[in-house]
Amino acid sequence: MASSSGNDDDLTIPRAAINKMIKETLPNVRVANDARELVVNCCTEFIHLISSEANEICNKSEKKTISPEHVINALESLGFGSYIAEVKDVLQECKTVALKRRKASSRLENLGIPEEELLRQQQELFAKVTLMKGSLPDGQTGKTSRTNAASPSQTELYSFPSQ
Amino acid sequence: MSGKTVENKVERAANNKNVSLPMSRVKLIMKSSPDVSCINQDALFLTTKATELFVQHLALSSYNKGSGKQKNTLSYSDLADAAEETETFQFLTDILPKKILARDYLKSLEEMEEVDDN
C-alpha cells in the first residue's frame, strides 16, 4: 500500500466505510478502484492535518488535552471553515440526545413504567445473591465478586443495549 | 464513573445516528501524529465528523470539476486535478501525484535536456 511518511500510516479508515460514503454522496456514479484507494488515503492525510494543527493550537493555549475549540480553530485556519457549522450542530444534537436519554431514564423511575419494573427486579436479584453469598458455608466470595462490582449505581443500570 | 458513562452515551449516540466513520480508528490515526497526546471525546467526534464532510466534499468537487462527469465516473485523475486546483485540497498533492504517461514523462525529460544543451 502507498505509504506517505513514517511507519504509522498503515492505519486507515476501513475501506467499506469510505465506499459507503462515496456511494451516498455520488449515487449511480462509477468510481475507479484506484480512486477509492486514494480517498481512503486522503482521509488519513486529512486527519493528520487537522490533528497536527489542533495540537499546535492546543500547545499554544498551554492545555494538555485537545479540546473541541482547538479542532474548530484548526478547521478554520486550514480553510475548512465551511464544515464548522455542521459539525457543531451534529455534536450538539448528540449531546442533547444523550442528555434526554439520561433525563428520561431518571424520569421513568418515578413514573413507574415497565423499565422501572425491570430495574426493580434487577435490584431484587442482586439483593438475593448478596443474601445467598452470606449463607455460603465457607463465606466464599469468588463468584460473587463480579456481582458486587456490577452492583448498581443508578447510571450503570441504564445501559440496556436496546436503548 | 458517571462522567465516563455520559461519554459512552455520546459515543453510542454518535455511532447510532450521525457518524459513519469509526471514531476509535480516527483516534488511532490522530495519535499516530507526532506529539499528539490527549484528545477530548467531543474533539474526537468533531474531527470524525469533519473527516466525513471532507470525504463528501472531495468526492463531490472532484466529480463536478472533473472530466469523468460526462461518463458518469469518478477517476483517479479527477481527484488529482481537484487536489491541484482547489486551495484547501492542496495538502493532498503529496499523496495524489498526477499520473502521467511514461512517454510524456520521457518526452519532458528530453525537452529538459535540450534546454540544458542550449
PDB file of C-alpha atoms in Angstrom:
ATOM      1  CA  MET A   1       0.000   0.000   0.000  1.00  0.00           C
ATOM      2  CA  ALA A   2       1.222   3.506  -0.695  1.00  0.00           C
ATOM      3  CA  SER A   3       2.702   4.946   2.448  1.00  0.00           C
ATOM      4  CA  SER A   4       3.443   8.630   2.526  1.00  0.00           C
ATOM      5  CA  SER A   5       5.571   9.191   5.588  1.00  0.00           C
ATOM      6  CA  GLY A   6       6.626   7.104   8.541  1.00  0.00           C
ATOM      7  CA  ASN A   7       5.511   3.725   9.785  1.00  0.00           C
ATOM      8  CA  ASP A   8       2.200   4.622  11.380  1.00  0.00           C
ATOM      9  CA  ASP A   9       0.486   5.315   8.111  1.00  0.00           C
ATOM     10  CA  ASP A  10      -0.727   1.778   7.786  1.00  0.00           C
ATOM     11  CA  LEU A  11      -3.659   2.985   9.809  1.00  0.00           C
ATOM     12  CA  THR A  12      -6.529   3.957   7.598  1.00  0.00           C
ATOM     13  CA  ILE A  13     -10.253   4.272   7.759  1.00  0.00           C
ATOM     14  CA  PRO A  14     -11.906   0.994   6.753  1.00  0.00           C
ATOM     15  CA  ARG A  15     -12.449   0.844   3.020  1.00  0.00           C
ATOM     16  CA  ALA A  16     -16.061  -0.257   3.419  1.00  0.00           C
ATOM     17  CA  ALA A  17     -16.966   2.860   5.359  1.00  0.00           C
ATOM     18  CA  ILE A  18     -15.449   5.053   2.668  1.00  0.00           C
ATOM     19  CA  ASN A  19     -17.154   3.139  -0.122  1.00  0.00           C
ATOM     20  CA  LYS A  20     -20.453   3.581   1.611  1.00  0.00           C
ATOM     21  CA  MET A  21     -19.956   7.304   1.969  1.00  0.00           C
ATOM     22  CA  ILE A  22     -18.910   7.723  -1.627  1.00  0.00           C
ATOM     23  CA  LYS A  23     -21.956   5.806  -2.728  1.00  0.00           C
ATOM     24  CA  GLU A  24     -24.224   8.010  -0.652  1.00  0.00           C
ATOM     25  CA  THR A  25     -22.585  11.168  -1.949  1.00  0.00           C
ATOM     26  CA  LEU A  26     -22.382  10.118  -5.580  1.00  0.00           C
ATOM     27  CA  PRO A  27     -25.124   7.630  -6.185  1.00  0.00           C
ATOM     28  CA  ASN A  28     -25.060   5.998  -9.602  1.00  0.00           C
ATOM     29  CA  VAL A  29     -21.523   7.130 -10.275  1.00  0.00           C
ATOM     30  CA  ARG A  30     -18.889   4.545 -11.058  1.00  0.00           C
ATOM     31  CA  VAL A  31     -15.782   5.093  -9.053  1.00  0.00           C
ATOM     32  CA  ALA A  32     -12.484   3.590 -10.130  1.00  0.00           C
ATOM     33  CA  ASN A  33     -10.760   1.354  -7.628  1.00  0.00           C
ATOM     34  CA  ASP A  34      -7.607   3.377  -7.519  1.00  0.00           C
ATOM     35  CA  ALA A  35      -9.724   6.453  -6.891  1.00  0.00           C
ATOM     36  CA  ARG A  36     -11.361   4.752  -3.914  1.00  0.00           C
ATOM     37  CA  GLU A  37      -7.993   3.774  -2.565  1.00  0.00           C
ATOM     38  CA  LEU A  38      -6.933   7.367  -2.872  1.00  0.00           C
ATOM     39  CA  VAL A  39      -9.909   8.675  -0.943  1.00  0.00           C
ATOM     40  CA  VAL A  40      -9.042   6.298   1.885  1.00  0.00           C
ATOM     41  CA  ASN A  41      -5.526   7.710   1.997  1.00  0.00           C
ATOM     42  CA  CYS A  42      -6.788  11.270   1.715  1.00  0.00           C
ATOM     43  CA  CYS A  43      -8.846  10.676   4.836  1.00  0.00           C
ATOM     44  CA  THR A  44      -5.826   9.656   6.791  1.00  0.00           C
ATOM     45  CA  GLU A  45      -3.983  12.673   5.495  1.00  0.00           C
ATOM     46  CA  PHE A  46      -6.834  14.945   6.454  1.00  0.00           C
ATOM     47  CA  ILE A  47      -6.988  13.551   9.967  1.00  0.00           C
ATOM     48  CA  HIS A  48      -3.257  14.079  10.393  1.00  0.00           C
ATOM     49  CA  LEU A  49      -3.596  17.602   9.078  1.00  0.00           C
ATOM     50  CA  ILE A  50      -6.375  18.502  11.473  1.00  0.00           C
ATOM     51  CA  SER A  51      -4.762  16.818  14.459  1.00  0.00           C
ATOM     52  CA  SER A  52      -1.398  18.449  13.906  1.00  0.00           C
ATOM     53  CA  GLU A  53      -2.960  21.859  13.563  1.00  0.00           C
ATOM     54  CA  ALA A  54      -5.264  21.345  16.533  1.00  0.00           C
ATOM     55  CA  ASN A  55      -2.336  20.035  18.534  1.00  0.00           C
ATOM     56  CA  GLU A  56      -0.310  23.138  17.775  1.00  0.00           C
ATOM     57  CA  ILE A  57      -3.196  25.349  18.791  1.00  0.00           C
ATOM     58  CA  CYS A  58      -3.572  23.260  21.934  1.00  0.00           C
ATOM     59  CA  ASN A  59       0.097  23.625  22.826  1.00  0.00           C
ATOM     60  CA  LYS A  60      -0.088  27.370  22.376  1.00  0.00           C
ATOM     61  CA  SER A  61      -3.001  27.521  24.754  1.00  0.00           C
ATOM     62  CA  GLU A  62      -0.890  25.577  27.251  1.00  0.00           C
ATOM     63  CA  LYS A  63      -3.523  22.932  27.714  1.00  0.00           C
ATOM     64  CA  LYS A  64      -2.759  19.247  27.670  1.00  0.00           C
ATOM     65  CA  THR A  65      -5.878  17.948  26.013  1.00  0.00           C
ATOM     66  CA  ILE A  66      -7.081  18.832  22.557  1.00  0.00           C
ATOM     67  CA  SER A  67     -10.489  20.371  23.033  1.00  0.00           C
ATOM     68  CA  PRO A  68     -13.363  20.906  20.583  1.00  0.00           C
ATOM     69  CA  GLU A  69     -12.379  24.577  20.398  1.00  0.00           C
ATOM     70  CA  HIS A  70      -8.931  23.621  19.191  1.00  0.00           C
ATOM     71  CA  VAL A  71     -10.358  21.436  16.484  1.00  0.00           C
ATOM     72  CA  ILE A  72     -12.728  24.153  15.358  1.00  0.00           C
ATOM     73  CA  ASN A  73      -9.944  26.696  15.184  1.00  0.00           C
ATOM     74  CA  ALA A  74      -7.834  24.216  13.255  1.00  0.00           C
ATOM     75  CA  LEU A  75     -10.606  23.721  10.709  1.00  0.00           C
ATOM     76  CA  GLU A  76     -10.932  27.458  10.330  1.00  0.00           C
ATOM     77  CA  SER A  77      -7.256  28.116   9.844  1.00  0.00           C
ATOM     78  CA  LEU A  78      -6.863  25.289   7.337  1.00  0.00           C
ATOM     79  CA  GLY A  79      -9.632  26.564   5.133  1.00  0.00           C
ATOM     80  CA  PHE A  80     -12.342  24.143   6.207  1.00  0.00           C
ATOM     81  CA  GLY A  81     -14.390  26.763   7.972  1.00  0.00           C
ATOM     82  CA  SER A  82     -17.409  25.715   5.958  1.00  0.00           C
ATOM     83  CA  TYR A  83     -17.513  22.458   7.889  1.00  0.00           C
ATOM     84  CA  ILE A  84     -17.704  24.107  11.266  1.00  0.00           C
ATOM     85  CA  ALA A  85     -21.385  24.921  11.422  1.00  0.00           C
ATOM     86  CA  GLU A  86     -22.431  21.408  10.559  1.00  0.00           C
ATOM     87  CA  VAL A  87     -20.040  19.561  12.851  1.00  0.00           C
ATOM     88  CA  LYS A  88     -21.054  21.787  15.719  1.00  0.00           C
ATOM     89  CA  ASP A  89     -24.705  21.114  15.040  1.00  0.00           C
ATOM     90  CA  VAL A  90     -24.234  17.383  14.988  1.00  0.00           C
ATOM     91  CA  LEU A  91     -22.256  17.424  18.202  1.00  0.00           C
ATOM     92  CA  GLN A  92     -24.936  19.483  19.876  1.00  0.00           C
ATOM     93  CA  GLU A  93     -27.585  17.093  18.615  1.00  0.00           C
ATOM     94  CA  CYS A  94     -25.743  14.106  20.028  1.00  0.00           C
ATOM     95  CA  LYS A  95     -25.316  15.733  23.384  1.00  0.00           C
ATOM     96  CA  THR A  96     -28.955  16.700  23.518  1.00  0.00           C
ATOM     97  CA  VAL A  97     -29.964  13.156  22.697  1.00  0.00           C
ATOM     98  CA  ALA A  98     -27.622  11.759  25.332  1.00  0.00           C
ATOM     99  CA  LEU A  99     -28.897  14.206  27.898  1.00  0.00           C
ATOM    100  CA  LYS A 100     -32.511  13.469  27.064  1.00  0.00           C
ATOM    101  CA  ARG A 101     -31.909   9.775  27.497  1.00  0.00           C
ATOM    102  CA  ARG A 102     -30.403  10.309  30.891  1.00  0.00           C
ATOM    103  CA  LYS A 103     -33.262  12.534  31.976  1.00  0.00           C
ATOM    104  CA  ALA A 104     -35.804  10.181  30.511  1.00  0.00           C
ATOM    105  CA  SER A 105     -34.253   7.292  32.390  1.00  0.00           C
ATOM    106  CA  SER A 106     -34.482   9.038  35.712  1.00  0.00           C
ATOM    107  CA  ARG A 107     -37.984  10.248  34.949  1.00  0.00           C
ATOM    108  CA  LEU A 108     -39.022   6.718  34.084  1.00  0.00           C
ATOM    109  CA  GLU A 109     -38.097   5.641  37.576  1.00  0.00           C
ATOM    110  CA  ASN A 110     -40.638   7.989  39.051  1.00  0.00           C
ATOM    111  CA  LEU A 111     -43.381   7.249  36.550  1.00  0.00           C
ATOM    112  CA  GLY A 112     -43.138   3.548  37.148  1.00  0.00           C
ATOM    113  CA  ILE A 113     -43.391   2.167  33.640  1.00  0.00           C
ATOM    114  CA  PRO A 114     -42.066  -1.253  32.603  1.00  0.00           C
ATOM    115  CA  GLU A 115     -38.399  -0.307  32.566  1.00  0.00           C
ATOM    116  CA  GLU A 116     -38.609   0.649  36.188  1.00  0.00           C
ATOM    117  CA  GLU A 117     -40.055  -2.749  36.894  1.00  0.00           C
ATOM    118  CA  LEU A 118     -37.073  -4.351  35.233  1.00  0.00           C
ATOM    119  CA  LEU A 119     -34.744  -2.251  37.276  1.00  0.00           C
ATOM    120  CA  ARG A 120     -36.510  -3.215  40.449  1.00  0.00           C
ATOM    121  CA  GLN A 121     -36.318  -6.862  39.596  1.00  0.00           C
ATOM    122  CA  GLN A 122     -32.648  -6.495  38.882  1.00  0.00           C
ATOM    123  CA  GLN A 123     -32.209  -4.898  42.263  1.00  0.00           C
ATOM    124  CA  GLU A 124     -34.060  -7.769  43.880  1.00  0.00           C
ATOM    125  CA  LEU A 125     -31.869 -10.288  42.166  1.00  0.00           C
ATOM    126  CA  PHE A 126     -28.759  -8.546  43.341  1.00  0.00           C
ATOM    127  CA  ALA A 127     -30.153  -8.471  46.845  1.00  0.00           C
ATOM    128  CA  LYS A 128     -30.901 -12.175  46.679  1.00  0.00           C
ATOM    129  CA  VAL A 129     -27.401 -13.009  45.549  1.00  0.00           C
ATOM    130  CA  THR A 130     -25.985 -10.987  48.372  1.00  0.00           C
ATOM    131  CA  LEU A 131     -28.125 -12.923  50.799  1.00  0.00           C
ATOM    132  CA  MET A 132     -27.058 -16.188  49.246  1.00  0.00           C
ATOM    133  CA  LYS A 133     -23.462 -15.169  49.473  1.00  0.00           C
ATOM    134  CA  GLY A 134     -23.943 -14.532  53.135  1.00  0.00           C
ATOM    135  CA  SER A 135     -25.219 -18.041  53.709  1.00  0.00           C
ATOM    136  CA  LEU A 136     -22.403 -19.891  51.948  1.00  0.00           C
ATOM    137  CA  PRO A 137     -20.618 -22.185  54.390  1.00  0.00           C
ATOM    138  CA  ASP A 138     -17.069 -21.075  53.612  1.00  0.00           C
ATOM    139  CA  GLY A 139     -18.030 -17.463  53.024  1.00  0.00           C
ATOM    140  CA  GLN A 140     -16.737 -17.865  49.505  1.00  0.00           C
ATOM    141  CA  THR A 141     -16.525 -14.648  47.643  1.00  0.00           C
ATOM    142  CA  GLY A 142     -15.054 -15.852  44.382  1.00  0.00           C
ATOM    143  CA  LYS A 143     -18.132 -15.943  42.257  1.00  0.00           C
ATOM    144  CA  THR A 144     -19.918 -13.025  43.746  1.00  0.00           C
ATOM    145  CA  SER A 145     -17.107 -10.535  43.473  1.00  0.00           C
ATOM    146  CA  ARG A 146     -18.145  -9.718  39.954  1.00  0.00           C
ATOM    147  CA  THR A 147     -21.707  -9.195  41.049  1.00  0.00           C
ATOM    148  CA  ASN A 148     -20.572  -6.784  43.689  1.00  0.00           C
ATOM    149  CA  ALA A 149     -18.571  -4.846  41.179  1.00  0.00           C
ATOM    150  CA  ALA A 150     -21.578  -4.633  38.917  1.00  0.00           C
ATOM    151  CA  SER A 151     -23.685  -3.627  41.811  1.00  0.00           C
ATOM    152  CA  PRO A 152     -25.848  -0.775  40.898  1.00  0.00           C
ATOM    153  CA  SER A 153     -25.045   2.753  40.758  1.00  0.00           C
ATOM    154  CA  GLN A 154     -28.113   4.188  39.119  1.00  0.00           C
ATOM    155  CA  THR A 155     -26.426   5.060  35.882  1.00  0.00           C
ATOM    156  CA  GLU A 156     -24.942   1.567  35.399  1.00  0.00           C
ATOM    157  CA  LEU A 157     -28.379   0.028  35.210  1.00  0.00           C
ATOM    158  CA  TYR A 158     -29.433   2.233  32.349  1.00  0.00           C
ATOM    159  CA  SER A 159     -27.112   0.799  29.804  1.00  0.00           C
ATOM    160  CA  PHE A 160     -29.587  -1.517  28.140  1.00  0.00           C
ATOM    161  CA  PRO A 161     -28.455  -2.476  24.632  1.00  0.00           C
ATOM    162  CA  SER A 162     -31.925  -1.854  23.284  1.00  0.00           C
ATOM    163  CA  GLN A 163     -31.583   1.767  24.325  1.00  0.00           C
TER     164      GLN A 163
ATOM    165  CA  MET B   1     -17.721   6.785  36.826  1.00  0.00           C
ATOM    166  CA  SER B   2     -20.776   8.788  35.780  1.00  0.00           C
ATOM    167  CA  GLY B   3     -18.623  11.054  33.624  1.00  0.00           C
ATOM    168  CA  LYS B   4     -17.401   8.061  31.704  1.00  0.00           C
ATOM    169  CA  THR B   5     -20.948   6.813  31.264  1.00  0.00           C
ATOM    170  CA  VAL B   6     -22.031  10.109  29.754  1.00  0.00           C
ATOM    171  CA  GLU B   7     -19.057   9.919  27.405  1.00  0.00           C
ATOM    172  CA  ASN B   8     -20.035   6.436  26.359  1.00  0.00           C
ATOM    173  CA  LYS B   9     -23.548   7.623  25.735  1.00  0.00           C
ATOM    174  CA  VAL B  10     -22.313  10.361  23.452  1.00  0.00           C
ATOM    175  CA  GLU B  11     -20.192   7.865  21.587  1.00  0.00           C
ATOM    176  CA  ARG B  12     -23.062   5.435  21.305  1.00  0.00           C
ATOM    177  CA  ALA B  13     -25.392   8.158  20.076  1.00  0.00           C
ATOM    178  CA  ALA B  14     -22.749   9.109  17.586  1.00  0.00           C
ATOM    179  CA  ASN B  15     -22.350   5.561  16.403  1.00  0.00           C
ATOM    180  CA  ASN B  16     -26.054   5.046  16.095  1.00  0.00           C
ATOM    181  CA  LYS B  17     -27.024   8.057  14.129  1.00  0.00           C
ATOM    182  CA  ASN B  18     -24.805  10.745  12.978  1.00  0.00           C
ATOM    183  CA  VAL B  19     -21.361   9.414  12.260  1.00  0.00           C
ATOM    184  CA  SER B  20     -20.408   6.771   9.699  1.00  0.00           C
ATOM    185  CA  LEU B  21     -16.707   6.562  10.384  1.00  0.00           C
ATOM    186  CA  PRO B  22     -15.390   4.584  13.327  1.00  0.00           C
ATOM    187  CA  MET B  23     -14.248   7.017  15.988  1.00  0.00           C
ATOM    188  CA  SER B  24     -11.852   4.527  17.506  1.00  0.00           C
ATOM    189  CA  ARG B  25      -9.955   4.283  14.239  1.00  0.00           C
ATOM    190  CA  VAL B  26      -9.896   8.048  13.855  1.00  0.00           C
ATOM    191  CA  LYS B  27      -8.451   8.257  17.333  1.00  0.00           C
ATOM    192  CA  LEU B  28      -5.693   5.799  16.459  1.00  0.00           C
ATOM    193  CA  ILE B  29      -4.790   7.796  13.399  1.00  0.00           C
ATOM    194  CA  MET B  30      -4.726  11.027  15.368  1.00  0.00           C
ATOM    195  CA  LYS B  31      -2.489   9.516  17.978  1.00  0.00           C
ATOM    196  CA  SER B  32      -0.045   8.373  15.343  1.00  0.00           C
ATOM    197  CA  SER B  33       0.638  12.027  14.587  1.00  0.00           C
ATOM    198  CA  PRO B  34       3.753  13.151  16.385  1.00  0.00           C
ATOM    199  CA  ASP B  35       3.258  14.895  19.708  1.00  0.00           C
ATOM    200  CA  VAL B  36      -0.476  14.397  19.882  1.00  0.00           C
ATOM    201  CA  SER B  37      -1.270  13.252  23.391  1.00  0.00           C
ATOM    202  CA  CYS B  38      -4.753  13.591  24.818  1.00  0.00           C
ATOM    203  CA  ILE B  39      -7.887  14.224  22.864  1.00  0.00           C
ATOM    204  CA  ASN B  40     -11.163  15.229  24.405  1.00  0.00           C
ATOM    205  CA  GLN B  41     -14.021  12.950  23.371  1.00  0.00           C
ATOM    206  CA  ASP B  42     -16.009  15.772  21.816  1.00  0.00           C
ATOM    207  CA  ALA B  43     -12.954  16.949  19.935  1.00  0.00           C
ATOM    208  CA  LEU B  44     -12.607  13.425  18.555  1.00  0.00           C
ATOM    209  CA  PHE B  45     -16.213  13.495  17.499  1.00  0.00           C
ATOM    210  CA  LEU B  46     -15.770  16.814  15.710  1.00  0.00           C
ATOM    211  CA  THR B  47     -12.718  15.507  13.897  1.00  0.00           C
ATOM    212  CA  THR B  48     -14.537  12.367  12.812  1.00  0.00           C
ATOM    213  CA  LYS B  49     -17.481  14.345  11.567  1.00  0.00           C
ATOM    214  CA  ALA B  50     -15.211  16.810   9.779  1.00  0.00           C
ATOM    215  CA  THR B  51     -13.456  13.902   8.062  1.00  0.00           C
ATOM    216  CA  GLU B  52     -16.796  12.661   6.823  1.00  0.00           C
ATOM    217  CA  LEU B  53     -17.626  16.063   5.424  1.00  0.00           C
ATOM    218  CA  PHE B  54     -14.212  16.121   3.835  1.00  0.00           C
ATOM    219  CA  VAL B  55     -14.821  12.842   2.015  1.00  0.00           C
ATOM    220  CA  GLN B  56     -18.124  14.124   0.709  1.00  0.00           C
ATOM    221  CA  HIS B  57     -16.617  17.441  -0.265  1.00  0.00           C
ATOM    222  CA  LEU B  58     -13.667  15.842  -2.012  1.00  0.00           C
ATOM    223  CA  ALA B  59     -15.796  13.351  -3.890  1.00  0.00           C
ATOM    224  CA  LEU B  60     -18.349  15.930  -4.975  1.00  0.00           C
ATOM    225  CA  SER B  61     -15.994  18.624  -6.104  1.00  0.00           C
ATOM    226  CA  SER B  62     -13.685  16.169  -7.872  1.00  0.00           C
ATOM    227  CA  TYR B  63     -16.652  14.772  -9.704  1.00  0.00           C
ATOM    228  CA  ASN B  64     -18.167  18.127 -10.602  1.00  0.00           C
ATOM    229  CA  LYS B  65     -14.921  19.606 -11.816  1.00  0.00           C
ATOM    230  CA  GLY B  66     -13.596  16.521 -13.426  1.00  0.00           C
ATOM    231  CA  SER B  67     -13.780  15.161 -16.896  1.00  0.00           C
ATOM    232  CA  GLY B  68     -15.418  11.980 -15.730  1.00  0.00           C
ATOM    233  CA  LYS B  69     -18.724  13.723 -15.324  1.00  0.00           C
ATOM    234  CA  GLN B  70     -19.816  13.085 -18.869  1.00  0.00           C
ATOM    235  CA  LYS B  71     -19.156   9.433 -18.498  1.00  0.00           C
ATOM    236  CA  ASN B  72     -20.656   9.338 -15.016  1.00  0.00           C
ATOM    237  CA  THR B  73     -17.462   8.107 -13.464  1.00  0.00           C
ATOM    238  CA  LEU B  74     -15.011   9.347 -10.902  1.00  0.00           C
ATOM    239  CA  SER B  75     -11.422   8.587 -11.697  1.00  0.00           C
ATOM    240  CA  TYR B  76      -8.027   8.940 -10.096  1.00  0.00           C
ATOM    241  CA  SER B  77      -7.206  11.911 -12.287  1.00  0.00           C
ATOM    242  CA  ASP B  78     -10.385  13.708 -11.245  1.00  0.00           C
ATOM    243  CA  LEU B  79      -9.159  13.535  -7.684  1.00  0.00           C
ATOM    244  CA  ALA B  80      -5.641  14.539  -8.597  1.00  0.00           C
ATOM    245  CA  ASP B  81      -6.949  17.528 -10.538  1.00  0.00           C
ATOM    246  CA  ALA B  82      -9.073  18.615  -7.616  1.00  0.00           C
ATOM    247  CA  ALA B  83      -6.082  18.380  -5.300  1.00  0.00           C
ATOM    248  CA  GLU B  84      -4.070  20.606  -7.513  1.00  0.00           C
ATOM    249  CA  GLU B  85      -6.715  23.155  -8.370  1.00  0.00           C
ATOM    250  CA  THR B  86      -8.511  23.594  -5.088  1.00  0.00           C
ATOM    251  CA  GLU B  87      -6.611  25.521  -2.486  1.00  0.00           C
ATOM    252  CA  THR B  88      -7.937  23.680   0.524  1.00  0.00           C
ATOM    253  CA  PHE B  89      -7.065  20.335  -1.046  1.00  0.00           C
ATOM    254  CA  GLN B  90      -3.515  21.212  -1.850  1.00  0.00           C
ATOM    255  CA  PHE B  91      -2.211  19.340   1.156  1.00  0.00           C
ATOM    256  CA  LEU B  92      -3.129  16.206  -0.763  1.00  0.00           C
ATOM    257  CA  THR B  93      -0.783  16.778  -3.643  1.00  0.00           C
ATOM    258  CA  ASP B  94       1.949  14.818  -1.892  1.00  0.00           C
ATOM    259  CA  ILE B  95      -0.077  11.651  -1.944  1.00  0.00           C
ATOM    260  CA  LEU B  96      -2.006  12.373  -5.114  1.00  0.00           C
ATOM    261  CA  PRO B  97       0.554  12.997  -7.774  1.00  0.00           C
ATOM    262  CA  LYS B  98      -0.933  13.394 -11.174  1.00  0.00           C
ATOM    263  CA  LYS B  99      -0.309  10.309 -13.146  1.00  0.00           C
ATOM    264  CA  ILE B 100       1.323  10.922 -16.437  1.00  0.00           C
ATOM    265  CA  LEU B 101       2.002   8.587 -19.260  1.00  0.00           C
ATOM    266  CA  ALA B 102       5.508   7.227 -19.349  1.00  0.00           C
ATOM    267  CA  ARG B 103       6.074   8.541 -22.844  1.00  0.00           C
ATOM    268  CA  ASP B 104       5.031  12.032 -21.810  1.00  0.00           C
ATOM    269  CA  TYR B 105       7.470  11.866 -18.946  1.00  0.00           C
ATOM    270  CA  LEU B 106      10.263  10.742 -21.184  1.00  0.00           C
ATOM    271  CA  LYS B 107       9.378  13.451 -23.633  1.00  0.00           C
ATOM    272  CA  SER B 108       9.546  16.119 -20.992  1.00  0.00           C
ATOM    273  CA  LEU B 109      12.898  14.732 -19.888  1.00  0.00           C
ATOM    274  CA  GLU B 110      14.178  15.056 -23.401  1.00  0.00           C
ATOM    275  CA  GLU B 111      12.922  18.591 -23.605  1.00  0.00           C
ATOM    276  CA  MET B 112      14.674  19.457 -20.394  1.00  0.00           C
ATOM    277  CA  GLU B 113      17.908  18.043 -21.732  1.00  0.00           C
ATOM    278  CA  GLU B 114      17.564  20.094 -24.862  1.00  0.00           C
ATOM    279  CA  VAL B 115      17.164  23.212 -22.826  1.00  0.00           C
ATOM    280  CA  ASP B 116      20.280  22.327 -20.866  1.00  0.00           C
ATOM    281  CA  ASP B 117      22.237  21.849 -24.034  1.00  0.00           C
ATOM    282  CA  ASN B 118      21.267  25.301 -25.201  1.00  0.00           C
TER     283      ASN B 118
END
